[in-house]
Amino acid sequence: MTNSAERAAQLDLVSRLKSSYPELPDAPTPDLIDHSRYAAYLKPSHDVGGEPDAPIKYENKEYEHWEHLTYVICEVLAWRGVWVSEERRRIGNVDVGRAVYLGLPYYGRWLLAVARILTEKRYISSGELSDRMERVQQRYEGGLKGALPDAHPAFEGDGSQIARNSHHIHALGKGDPQVFAGRAGTPKFAVGDSVAVRDFPVLFYTRTPEYVRGATGEIAAVAYESPAPEDETWDRPDATPEWFYVVRFDLAHLWDGYRGPSSDSLQTELPERWLRSN
């Protein structure tokens, strides 16, 4: 239970959380937002490459017990066919908003994604999840006292009634992307071709970073066939595989004001839909 002072303190903490431009009010009217800010608000939160920021201190920190358990849960859900890796990335890294993406620990977002996928795909209800969380809180109301939490499953089963998704069924014993080999037709580009990255409007999840959109590069390798991430992340069994390419970019042309050696280059992997002949 909480008292009124505790509830007020929590609401005051929430009111300090900001994820908008300071020069704009919350829920601004349309005339206050220009095209650039619309694009910034819609940018997938995981696409941070090239954004100016202070360096993050690297710490070789040992994973905590709950982080190990979270990773195992996510892998088991994939093994059971509940989701695919792109789906997990979308739910844990993109459909969360910038404040959550930058504010929560890495595996905190993974754990939130687990709760979302299990409720959205109707393996459990929101009420069941809330009830279980309350029971765990009551079990450890006095603290862990140095011990690790014990699992107290409501029931145990073999999982035979869990319907696996089509990606798992098709790839079993073959692997991904090997399962899609021979399904994308003839590659549109060859090694050495000059290409430009298309500057699509981005609304949802994609693995194509913003810093290469609109840039020109050269095909370094014809890699493999697979559905594009923005299709696979929605678990579409009818997604058409396409060719992926390794594209090499001249850093002096890619980054504004680059002062490194003229021979420096960057390579990244892009699906065919994002490329056009230059």
XYZ file of N, CA, C and O in Angstrom, residues 88 108-109 115 119 132 138 140-141 174 221 250 273:
52
model
N 11.912 -9.248 -31.424
C 12.358 -8.877 -30.083
C 13.063 -7.530 -30.093
O 12.863 -6.688 -29.206
N 16.771 -4.378 -19.030
C 15.470 -3.917 -18.558
C 14.500 -3.791 -19.717
O 13.312 -4.112 -19.602
N 15.010 -3.319 -20.863
C 14.164 -3.227 -22.061
C 13.825 -4.612 -22.599
O 12.730 -4.846 -23.093
N 7.336 -9.159 -21.425
C 5.975 -8.949 -20.938
C 5.044 -8.529 -22.070
O 3.901 -8.992 -22.160
N 1.789 -10.841 -23.590
C 0.415 -10.335 -23.484
C -0.178 -10.058 -24.861
O -1.337 -10.369 -25.118
N 0.796 -12.042 -10.824
C 2.043 -12.750 -10.535
C 3.093 -11.800 -9.967
O 3.847 -12.159 -9.053
N 5.147 -9.846 -2.712
C 4.785 -10.290 -1.374
C 5.762 -11.345 -0.862
O 6.109 -11.364 0.320
N 8.898 -11.592 -1.435
C 10.182 -11.006 -1.044
C 9.995 -9.627 -0.408
O 10.831 -8.742 -0.558
N 8.900 -9.477 0.309
C 8.596 -8.188 0.919
C 9.675 -7.751 1.896
O 9.961 -6.567 2.050
N 18.074 -26.049 -40.881
C 18.694 -25.378 -42.028
C 19.433 -24.116 -41.601
O 20.538 -23.849 -42.050
N 30.168 -6.671 -51.458
C 29.862 -8.099 -51.485
C 28.364 -8.292 -51.645
O 27.569 -7.487 -51.148
N 32.934 5.807 -48.548
C 34.108 6.638 -48.315
C 33.794 7.552 -47.133
O 32.893 8.385 -47.196
N 16.066 -3.322 -51.207
C 15.029 -2.289 -51.331
C 15.542 -0.898 -50.998
O 14.959 0.096 -51.415
